[in-house]
Short mmCIF file of N, CA and C and ligand atoms in Angstrom, two decimals:
data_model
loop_
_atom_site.label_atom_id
_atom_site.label_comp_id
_atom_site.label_asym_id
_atom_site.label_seq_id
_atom_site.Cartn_x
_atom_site.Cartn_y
_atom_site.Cartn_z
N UNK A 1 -28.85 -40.35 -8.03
CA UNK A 1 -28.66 -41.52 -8.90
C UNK A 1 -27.32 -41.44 -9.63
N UNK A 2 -26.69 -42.67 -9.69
CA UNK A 2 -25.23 -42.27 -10.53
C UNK A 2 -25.28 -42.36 -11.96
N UNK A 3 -24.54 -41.27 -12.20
CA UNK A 3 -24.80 -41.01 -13.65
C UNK A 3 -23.73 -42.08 -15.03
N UNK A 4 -22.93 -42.96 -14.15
CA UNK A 4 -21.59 -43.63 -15.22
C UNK A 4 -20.99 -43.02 -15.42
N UNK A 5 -21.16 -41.54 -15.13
CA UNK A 5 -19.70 -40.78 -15.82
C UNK A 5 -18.93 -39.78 -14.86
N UNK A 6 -17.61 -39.39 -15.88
CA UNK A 6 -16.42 -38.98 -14.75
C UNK A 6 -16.25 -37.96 -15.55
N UNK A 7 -15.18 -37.33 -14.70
CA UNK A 7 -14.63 -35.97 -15.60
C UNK A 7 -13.12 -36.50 -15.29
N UNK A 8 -12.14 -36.18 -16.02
CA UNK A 8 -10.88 -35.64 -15.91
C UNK A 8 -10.28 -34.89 -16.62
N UNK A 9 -8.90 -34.67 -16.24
CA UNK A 9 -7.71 -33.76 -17.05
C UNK A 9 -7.07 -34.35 -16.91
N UNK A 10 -6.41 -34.46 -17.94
CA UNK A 10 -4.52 -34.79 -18.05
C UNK A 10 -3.70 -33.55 -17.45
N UNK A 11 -3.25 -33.73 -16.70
CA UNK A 11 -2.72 -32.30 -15.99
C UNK A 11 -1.23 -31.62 -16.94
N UNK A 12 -0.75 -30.64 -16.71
CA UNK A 12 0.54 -30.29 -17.17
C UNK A 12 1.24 -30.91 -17.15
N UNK A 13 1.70 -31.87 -16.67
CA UNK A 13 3.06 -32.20 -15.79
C UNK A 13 2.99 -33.95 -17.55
N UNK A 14 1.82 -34.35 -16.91
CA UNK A 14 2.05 -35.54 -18.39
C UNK A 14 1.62 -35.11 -19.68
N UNK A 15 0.86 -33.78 -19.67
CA UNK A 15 1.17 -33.48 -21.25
C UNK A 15 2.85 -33.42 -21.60
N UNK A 16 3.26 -32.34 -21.04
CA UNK A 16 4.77 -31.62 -21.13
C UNK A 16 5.18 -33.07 -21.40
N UNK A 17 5.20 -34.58 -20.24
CA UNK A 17 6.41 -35.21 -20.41
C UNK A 17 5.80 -36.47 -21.67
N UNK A 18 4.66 -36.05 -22.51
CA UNK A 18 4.72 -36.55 -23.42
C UNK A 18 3.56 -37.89 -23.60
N UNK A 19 2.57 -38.15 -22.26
CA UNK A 19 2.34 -39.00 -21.84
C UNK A 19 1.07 -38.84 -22.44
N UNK A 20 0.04 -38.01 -23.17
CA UNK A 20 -1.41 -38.22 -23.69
C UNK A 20 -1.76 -39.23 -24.25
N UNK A 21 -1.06 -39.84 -24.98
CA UNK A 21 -1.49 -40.95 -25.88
C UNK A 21 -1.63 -42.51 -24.76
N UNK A 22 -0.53 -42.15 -24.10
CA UNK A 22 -0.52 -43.80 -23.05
C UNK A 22 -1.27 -44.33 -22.17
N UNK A 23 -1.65 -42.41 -21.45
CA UNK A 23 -3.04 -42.07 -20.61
C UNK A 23 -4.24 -42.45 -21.41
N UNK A 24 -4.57 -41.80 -22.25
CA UNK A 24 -5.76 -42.57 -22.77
C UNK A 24 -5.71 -43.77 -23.41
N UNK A 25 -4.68 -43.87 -23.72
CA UNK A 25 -5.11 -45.63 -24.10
C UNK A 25 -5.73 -46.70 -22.50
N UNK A 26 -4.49 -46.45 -21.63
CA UNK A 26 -5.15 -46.65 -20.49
C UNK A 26 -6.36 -46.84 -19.94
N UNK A 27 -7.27 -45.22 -20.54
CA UNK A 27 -8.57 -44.97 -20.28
C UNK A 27 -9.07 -45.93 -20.41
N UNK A 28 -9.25 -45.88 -21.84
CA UNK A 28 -10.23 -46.33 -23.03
C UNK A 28 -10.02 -47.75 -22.88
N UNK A 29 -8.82 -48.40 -22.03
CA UNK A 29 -8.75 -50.18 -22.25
C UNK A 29 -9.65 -50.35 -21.12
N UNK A 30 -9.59 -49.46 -19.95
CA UNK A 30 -9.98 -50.04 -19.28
C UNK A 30 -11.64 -50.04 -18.97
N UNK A 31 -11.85 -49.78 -20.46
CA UNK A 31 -13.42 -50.06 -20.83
C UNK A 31 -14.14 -48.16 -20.26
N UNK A 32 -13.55 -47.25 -20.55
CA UNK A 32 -14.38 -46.37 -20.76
C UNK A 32 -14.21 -45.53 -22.04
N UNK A 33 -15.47 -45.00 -21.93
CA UNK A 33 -15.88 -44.83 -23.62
C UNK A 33 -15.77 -42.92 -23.02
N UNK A 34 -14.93 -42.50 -24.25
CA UNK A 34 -14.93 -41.31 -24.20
C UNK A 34 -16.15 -40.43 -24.32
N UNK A 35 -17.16 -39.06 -23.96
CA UNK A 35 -18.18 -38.67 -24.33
C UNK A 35 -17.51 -37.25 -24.62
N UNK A 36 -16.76 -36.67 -24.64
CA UNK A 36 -16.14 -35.28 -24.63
C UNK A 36 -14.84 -35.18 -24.38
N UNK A 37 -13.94 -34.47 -25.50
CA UNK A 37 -12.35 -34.39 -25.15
C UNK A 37 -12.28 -32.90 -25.96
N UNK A 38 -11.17 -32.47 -24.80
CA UNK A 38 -10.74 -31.04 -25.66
C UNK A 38 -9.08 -31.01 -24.91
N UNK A 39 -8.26 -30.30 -25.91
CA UNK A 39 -6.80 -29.91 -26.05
C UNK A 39 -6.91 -28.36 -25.53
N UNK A 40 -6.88 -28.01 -24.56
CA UNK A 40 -6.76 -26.76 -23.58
C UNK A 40 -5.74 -25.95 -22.82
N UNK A 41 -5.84 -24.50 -22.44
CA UNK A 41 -4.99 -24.52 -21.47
C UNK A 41 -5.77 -23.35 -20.69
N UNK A 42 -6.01 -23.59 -19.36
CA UNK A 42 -6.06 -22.91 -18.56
C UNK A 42 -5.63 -21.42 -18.13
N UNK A 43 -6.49 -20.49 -18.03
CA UNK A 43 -5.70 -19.54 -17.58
C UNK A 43 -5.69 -19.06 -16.06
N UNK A 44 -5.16 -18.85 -15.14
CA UNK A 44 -5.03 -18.55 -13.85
C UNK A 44 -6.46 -18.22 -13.61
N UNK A 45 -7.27 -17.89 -14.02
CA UNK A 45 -8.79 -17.19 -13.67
C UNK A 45 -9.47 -18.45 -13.84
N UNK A 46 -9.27 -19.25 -14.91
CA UNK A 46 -10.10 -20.18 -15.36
C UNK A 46 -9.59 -21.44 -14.16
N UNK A 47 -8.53 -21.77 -14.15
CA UNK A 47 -7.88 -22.49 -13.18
C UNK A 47 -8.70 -22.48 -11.43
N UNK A 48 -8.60 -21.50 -11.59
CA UNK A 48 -8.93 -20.82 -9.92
C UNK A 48 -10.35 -20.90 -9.72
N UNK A 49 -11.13 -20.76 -10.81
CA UNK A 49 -12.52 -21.15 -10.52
C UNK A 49 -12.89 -22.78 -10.63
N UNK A 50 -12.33 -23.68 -11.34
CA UNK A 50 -12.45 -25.20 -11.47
C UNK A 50 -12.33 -25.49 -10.05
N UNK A 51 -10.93 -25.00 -9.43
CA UNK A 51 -10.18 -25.34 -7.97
C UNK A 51 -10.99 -24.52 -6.95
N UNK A 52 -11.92 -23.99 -7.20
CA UNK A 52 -12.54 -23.08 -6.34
C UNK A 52 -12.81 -23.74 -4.69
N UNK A 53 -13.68 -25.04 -4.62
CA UNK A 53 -13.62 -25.62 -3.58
C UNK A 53 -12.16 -25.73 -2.58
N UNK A 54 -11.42 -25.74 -3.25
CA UNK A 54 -9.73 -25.51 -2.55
C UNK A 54 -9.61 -24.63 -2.15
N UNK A 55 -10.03 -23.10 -2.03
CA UNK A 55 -9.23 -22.04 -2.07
C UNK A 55 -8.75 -21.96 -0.68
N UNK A 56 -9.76 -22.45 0.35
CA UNK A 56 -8.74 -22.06 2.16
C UNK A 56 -7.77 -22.96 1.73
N UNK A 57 -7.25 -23.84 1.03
CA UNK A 57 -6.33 -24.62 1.35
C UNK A 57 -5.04 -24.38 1.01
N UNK A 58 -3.89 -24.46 1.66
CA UNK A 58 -2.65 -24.22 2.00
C UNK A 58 -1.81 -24.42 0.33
N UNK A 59 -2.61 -25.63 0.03
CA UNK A 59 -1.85 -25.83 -1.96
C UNK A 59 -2.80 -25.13 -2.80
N UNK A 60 -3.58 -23.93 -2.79
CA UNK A 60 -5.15 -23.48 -3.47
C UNK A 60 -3.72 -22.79 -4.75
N UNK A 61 -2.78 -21.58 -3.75
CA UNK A 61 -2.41 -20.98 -5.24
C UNK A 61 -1.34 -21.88 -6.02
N UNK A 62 -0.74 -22.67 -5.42
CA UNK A 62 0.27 -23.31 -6.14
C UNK A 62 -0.31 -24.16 -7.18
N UNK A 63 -1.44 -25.19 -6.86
CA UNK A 63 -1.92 -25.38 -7.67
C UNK A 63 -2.33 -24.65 -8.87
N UNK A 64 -3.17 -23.86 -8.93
CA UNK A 64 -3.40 -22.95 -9.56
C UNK A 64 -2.54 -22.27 -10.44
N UNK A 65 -1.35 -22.22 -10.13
CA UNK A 65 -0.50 -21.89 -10.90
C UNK A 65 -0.44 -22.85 -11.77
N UNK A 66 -0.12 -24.11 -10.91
CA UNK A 66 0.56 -25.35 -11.70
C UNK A 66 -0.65 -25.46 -13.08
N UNK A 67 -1.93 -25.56 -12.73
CA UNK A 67 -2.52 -26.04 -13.64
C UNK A 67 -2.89 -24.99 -14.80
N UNK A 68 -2.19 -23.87 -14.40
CA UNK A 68 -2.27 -23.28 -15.54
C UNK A 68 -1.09 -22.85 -16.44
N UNK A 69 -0.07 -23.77 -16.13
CA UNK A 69 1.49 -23.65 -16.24
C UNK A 69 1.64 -24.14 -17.78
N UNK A 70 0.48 -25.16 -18.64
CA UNK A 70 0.89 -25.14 -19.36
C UNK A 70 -0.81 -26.06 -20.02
N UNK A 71 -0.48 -26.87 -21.23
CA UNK A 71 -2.24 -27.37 -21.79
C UNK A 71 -2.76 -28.56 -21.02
N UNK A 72 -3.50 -28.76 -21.32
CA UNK A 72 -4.27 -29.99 -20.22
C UNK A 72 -5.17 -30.42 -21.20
N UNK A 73 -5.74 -31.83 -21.04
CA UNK A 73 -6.44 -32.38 -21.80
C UNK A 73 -7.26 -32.94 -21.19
N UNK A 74 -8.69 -32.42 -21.41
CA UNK A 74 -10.35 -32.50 -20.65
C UNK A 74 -10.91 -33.31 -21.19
N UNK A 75 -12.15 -34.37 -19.98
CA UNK A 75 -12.64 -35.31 -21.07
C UNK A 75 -13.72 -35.60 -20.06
N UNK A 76 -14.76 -36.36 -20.70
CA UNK A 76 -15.82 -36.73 -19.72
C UNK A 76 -15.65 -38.20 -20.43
N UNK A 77 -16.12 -39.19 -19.68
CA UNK A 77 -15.84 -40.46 -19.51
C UNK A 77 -17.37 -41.17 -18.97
N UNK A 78 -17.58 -42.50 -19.87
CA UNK A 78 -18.57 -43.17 -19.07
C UNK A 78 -18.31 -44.79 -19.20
N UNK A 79 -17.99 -44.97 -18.19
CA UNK A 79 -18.57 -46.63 -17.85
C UNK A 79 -19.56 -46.58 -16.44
N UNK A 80 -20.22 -47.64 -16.45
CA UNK A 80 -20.48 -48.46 -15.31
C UNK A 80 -19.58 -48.39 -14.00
N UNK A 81 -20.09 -47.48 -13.02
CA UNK A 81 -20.02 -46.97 -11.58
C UNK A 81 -18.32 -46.54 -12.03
N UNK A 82 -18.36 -45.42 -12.92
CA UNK A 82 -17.43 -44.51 -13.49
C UNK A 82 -16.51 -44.01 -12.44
N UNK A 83 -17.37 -43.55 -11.13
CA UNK A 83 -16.63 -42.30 -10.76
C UNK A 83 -15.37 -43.51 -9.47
N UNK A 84 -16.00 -44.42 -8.90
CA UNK A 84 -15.03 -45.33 -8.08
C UNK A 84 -14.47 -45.94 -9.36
N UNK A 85 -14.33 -46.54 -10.01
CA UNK A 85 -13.77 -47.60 -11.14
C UNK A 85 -12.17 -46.91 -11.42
N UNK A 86 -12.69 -45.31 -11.92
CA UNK A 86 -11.93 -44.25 -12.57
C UNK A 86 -10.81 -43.89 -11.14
N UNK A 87 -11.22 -43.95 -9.95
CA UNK A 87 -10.40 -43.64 -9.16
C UNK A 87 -9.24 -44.54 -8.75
N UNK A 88 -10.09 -45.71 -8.91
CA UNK A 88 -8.82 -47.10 -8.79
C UNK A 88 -8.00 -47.14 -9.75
N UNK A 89 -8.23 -46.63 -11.29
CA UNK A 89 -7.84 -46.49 -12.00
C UNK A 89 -6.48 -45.80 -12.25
N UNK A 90 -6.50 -44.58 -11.31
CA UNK A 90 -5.84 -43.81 -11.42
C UNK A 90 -4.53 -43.66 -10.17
N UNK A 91 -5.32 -43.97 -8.93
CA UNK A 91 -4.45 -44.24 -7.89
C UNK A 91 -4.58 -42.91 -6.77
N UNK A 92 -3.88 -43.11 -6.02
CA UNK A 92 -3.82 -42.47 -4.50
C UNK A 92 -3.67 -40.80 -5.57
N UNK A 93 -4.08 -39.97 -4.91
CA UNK A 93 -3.70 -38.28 -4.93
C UNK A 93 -2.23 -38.34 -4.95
N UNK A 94 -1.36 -38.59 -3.48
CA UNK A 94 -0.15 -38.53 -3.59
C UNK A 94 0.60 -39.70 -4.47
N UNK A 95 0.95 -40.10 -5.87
CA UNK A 95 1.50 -40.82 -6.41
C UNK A 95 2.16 -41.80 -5.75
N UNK A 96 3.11 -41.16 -4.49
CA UNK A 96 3.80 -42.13 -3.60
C UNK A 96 3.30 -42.70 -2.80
N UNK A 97 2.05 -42.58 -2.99
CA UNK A 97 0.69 -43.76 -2.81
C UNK A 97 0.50 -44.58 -3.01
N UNK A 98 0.28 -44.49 -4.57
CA UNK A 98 -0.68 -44.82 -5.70
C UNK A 98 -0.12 -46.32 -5.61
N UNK A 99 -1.01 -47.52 -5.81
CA UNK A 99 -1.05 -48.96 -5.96
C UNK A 99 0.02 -48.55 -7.53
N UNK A 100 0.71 -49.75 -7.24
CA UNK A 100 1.89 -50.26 -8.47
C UNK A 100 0.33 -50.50 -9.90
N UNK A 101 0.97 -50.25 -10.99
CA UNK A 101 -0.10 -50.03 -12.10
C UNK A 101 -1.13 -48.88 -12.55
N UNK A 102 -0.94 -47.82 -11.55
CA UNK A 102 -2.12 -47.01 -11.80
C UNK A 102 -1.69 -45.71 -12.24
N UNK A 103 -2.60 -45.27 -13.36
CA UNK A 103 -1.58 -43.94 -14.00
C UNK A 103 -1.03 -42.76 -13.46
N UNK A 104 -1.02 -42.59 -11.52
CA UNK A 104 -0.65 -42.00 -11.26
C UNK A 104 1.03 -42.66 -10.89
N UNK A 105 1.36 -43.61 -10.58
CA UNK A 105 1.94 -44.81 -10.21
C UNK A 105 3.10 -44.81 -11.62
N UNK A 106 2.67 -44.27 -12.47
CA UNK A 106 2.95 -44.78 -13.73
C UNK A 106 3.59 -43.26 -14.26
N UNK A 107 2.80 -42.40 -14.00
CA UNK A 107 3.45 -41.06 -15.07
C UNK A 107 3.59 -39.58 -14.15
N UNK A 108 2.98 -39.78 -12.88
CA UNK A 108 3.02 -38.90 -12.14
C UNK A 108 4.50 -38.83 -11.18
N UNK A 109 4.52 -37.36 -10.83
CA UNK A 109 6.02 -37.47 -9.91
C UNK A 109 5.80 -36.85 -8.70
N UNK A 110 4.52 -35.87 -8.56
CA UNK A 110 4.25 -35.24 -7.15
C UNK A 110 3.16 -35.20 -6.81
N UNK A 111 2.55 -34.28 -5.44
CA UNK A 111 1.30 -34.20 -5.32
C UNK A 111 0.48 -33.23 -6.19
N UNK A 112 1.41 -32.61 -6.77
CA UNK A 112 0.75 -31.65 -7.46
C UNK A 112 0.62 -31.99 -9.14
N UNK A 113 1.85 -31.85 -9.44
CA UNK A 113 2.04 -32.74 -10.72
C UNK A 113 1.66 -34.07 -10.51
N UNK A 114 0.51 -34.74 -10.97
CA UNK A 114 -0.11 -36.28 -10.19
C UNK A 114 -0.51 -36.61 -11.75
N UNK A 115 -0.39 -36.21 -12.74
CA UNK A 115 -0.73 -36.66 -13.72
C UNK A 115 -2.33 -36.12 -14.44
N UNK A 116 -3.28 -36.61 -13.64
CA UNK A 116 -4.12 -36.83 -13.99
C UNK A 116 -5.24 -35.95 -12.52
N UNK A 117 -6.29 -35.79 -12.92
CA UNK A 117 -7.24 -35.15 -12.26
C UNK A 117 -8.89 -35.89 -12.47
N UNK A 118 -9.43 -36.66 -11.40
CA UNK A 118 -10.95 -37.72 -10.91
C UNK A 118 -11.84 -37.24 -10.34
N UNK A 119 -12.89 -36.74 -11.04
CA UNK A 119 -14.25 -36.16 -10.04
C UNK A 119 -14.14 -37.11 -9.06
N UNK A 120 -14.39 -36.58 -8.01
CA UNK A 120 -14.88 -37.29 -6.47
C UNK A 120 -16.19 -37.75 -6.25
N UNK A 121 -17.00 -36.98 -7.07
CA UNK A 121 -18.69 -37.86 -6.99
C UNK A 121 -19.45 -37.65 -7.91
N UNK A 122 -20.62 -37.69 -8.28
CA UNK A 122 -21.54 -37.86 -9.52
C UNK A 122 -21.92 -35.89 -9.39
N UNK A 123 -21.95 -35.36 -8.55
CA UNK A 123 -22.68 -34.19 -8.46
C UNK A 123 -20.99 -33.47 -8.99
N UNK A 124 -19.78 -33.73 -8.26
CA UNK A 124 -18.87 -32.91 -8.94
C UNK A 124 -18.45 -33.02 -10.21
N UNK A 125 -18.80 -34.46 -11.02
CA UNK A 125 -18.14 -35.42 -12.38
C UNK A 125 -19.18 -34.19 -13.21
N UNK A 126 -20.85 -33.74 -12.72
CA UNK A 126 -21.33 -33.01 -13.71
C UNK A 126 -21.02 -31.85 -13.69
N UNK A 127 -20.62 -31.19 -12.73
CA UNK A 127 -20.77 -29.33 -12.08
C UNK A 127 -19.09 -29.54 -13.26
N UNK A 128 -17.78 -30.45 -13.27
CA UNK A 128 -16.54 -30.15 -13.73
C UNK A 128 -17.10 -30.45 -15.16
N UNK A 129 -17.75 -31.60 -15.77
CA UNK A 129 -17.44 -31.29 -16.83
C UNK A 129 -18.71 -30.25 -17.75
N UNK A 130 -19.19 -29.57 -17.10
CA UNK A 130 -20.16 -28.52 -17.71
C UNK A 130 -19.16 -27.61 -17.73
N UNK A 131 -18.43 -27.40 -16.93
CA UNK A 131 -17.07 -26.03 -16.60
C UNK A 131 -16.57 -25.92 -17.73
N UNK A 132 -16.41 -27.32 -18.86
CA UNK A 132 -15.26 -27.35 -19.87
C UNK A 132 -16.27 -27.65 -20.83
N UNK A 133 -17.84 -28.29 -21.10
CA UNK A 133 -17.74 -28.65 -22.52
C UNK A 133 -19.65 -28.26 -22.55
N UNK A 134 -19.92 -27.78 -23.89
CA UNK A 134 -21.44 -27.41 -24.03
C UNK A 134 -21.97 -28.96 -24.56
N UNK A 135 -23.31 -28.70 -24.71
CA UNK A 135 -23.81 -30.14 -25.26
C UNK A 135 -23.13 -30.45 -26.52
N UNK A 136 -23.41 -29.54 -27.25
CA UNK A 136 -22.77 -29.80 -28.45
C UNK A 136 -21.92 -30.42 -28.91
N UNK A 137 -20.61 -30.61 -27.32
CA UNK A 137 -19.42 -30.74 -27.54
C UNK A 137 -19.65 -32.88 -27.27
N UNK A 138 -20.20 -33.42 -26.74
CA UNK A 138 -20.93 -34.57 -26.39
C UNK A 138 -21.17 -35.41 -27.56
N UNK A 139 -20.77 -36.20 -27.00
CA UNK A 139 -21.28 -37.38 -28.08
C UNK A 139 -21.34 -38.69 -27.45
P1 CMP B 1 -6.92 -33.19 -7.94
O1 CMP B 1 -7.59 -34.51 -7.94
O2 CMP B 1 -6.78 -32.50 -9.25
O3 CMP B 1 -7.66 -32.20 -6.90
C1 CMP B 1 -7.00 -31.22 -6.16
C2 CMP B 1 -5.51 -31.25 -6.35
O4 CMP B 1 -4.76 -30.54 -5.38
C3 CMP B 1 -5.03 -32.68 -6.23
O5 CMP B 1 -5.45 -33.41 -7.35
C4 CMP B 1 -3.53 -32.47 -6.07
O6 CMP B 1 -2.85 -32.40 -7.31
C5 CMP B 1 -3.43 -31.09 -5.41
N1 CMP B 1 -2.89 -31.14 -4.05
C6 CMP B 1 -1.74 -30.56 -3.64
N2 CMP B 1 -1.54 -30.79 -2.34
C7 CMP B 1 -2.58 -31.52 -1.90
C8 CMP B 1 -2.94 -32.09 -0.62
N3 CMP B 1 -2.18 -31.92 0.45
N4 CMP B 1 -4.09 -32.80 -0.55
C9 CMP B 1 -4.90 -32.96 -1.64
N5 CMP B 1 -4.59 -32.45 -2.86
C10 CMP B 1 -3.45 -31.75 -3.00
#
């Protein structure tokens, strides 16, 4: 059953270039309601287990590096059929993708540095954001 909600990160690449505030406004206009946010940074261990499903893959350590290169900003998210809504939202993986308007389109510059980070389905939106936040942290 789908749950309305998403996980993401603001990745390194748009904290560093300054972009948190524009990204979530973004979010939040486009009608999702924040349920959990935290100001973080990754450490190569912590990194490497989020990315764990990656690891045969050819970008597993670079990533990994990348996302632990500097803070990231975690959040769980809910609207109405969250996890597709949030992806249009955001745009193609490779930026030089991404539909004109979408915050990858908008603040991202590579495949790696992409801005932003979209659970892929309702079972990964819960397994990522349990990784980062206790109930407590919920609202
Ligand atoms: P994300 O949605 O955070 O999930 C995995 C990340 O791997 C992805 O965004 C990209 O930033 C990164 N990545 C690097 N190279 C590739 C690739 N060839 N295919 C998919 N993801 C890639």
């Amino acid at each position: 059953m789908a749950t309305n909600r998403t996980f993401t990160m603001i990745k390194p690449d748009a904290v560093a270039n300054g972009h948190i505030g524009a990204i979530i406004n973004d979010i939040t206009s486009a009608g999702f309601k924040i349920i959990a946010l935290k100001y973080t940074q990754l450490t190569a261990e912590t990194a490497g287990k989020f990315y764990e499903v990656h690891a045969a893959r050819p970008f597993y350590k670079d990533l990994v590096a990348f996302m632990s290169s500097g803070p990231i900003v975690a959040a769980i998210l809910e609207k109405e059929n969250a996890i597709e809504d949030f992806r249009t939202l955001i745009g193609a993986t490779n930026p030089a993708e991404a539909a004109e308007g979408t915050i990858r389109n908008k603040y991202a510059k590579s495949i790696d540095a992409n801005a932003v980070h979209g659970s892929d389905s309702d079972e990964n939106a819960a397994i990522e954001g349990d990784f980062f936040f206790s109930a407590d942290e919920r609202f």
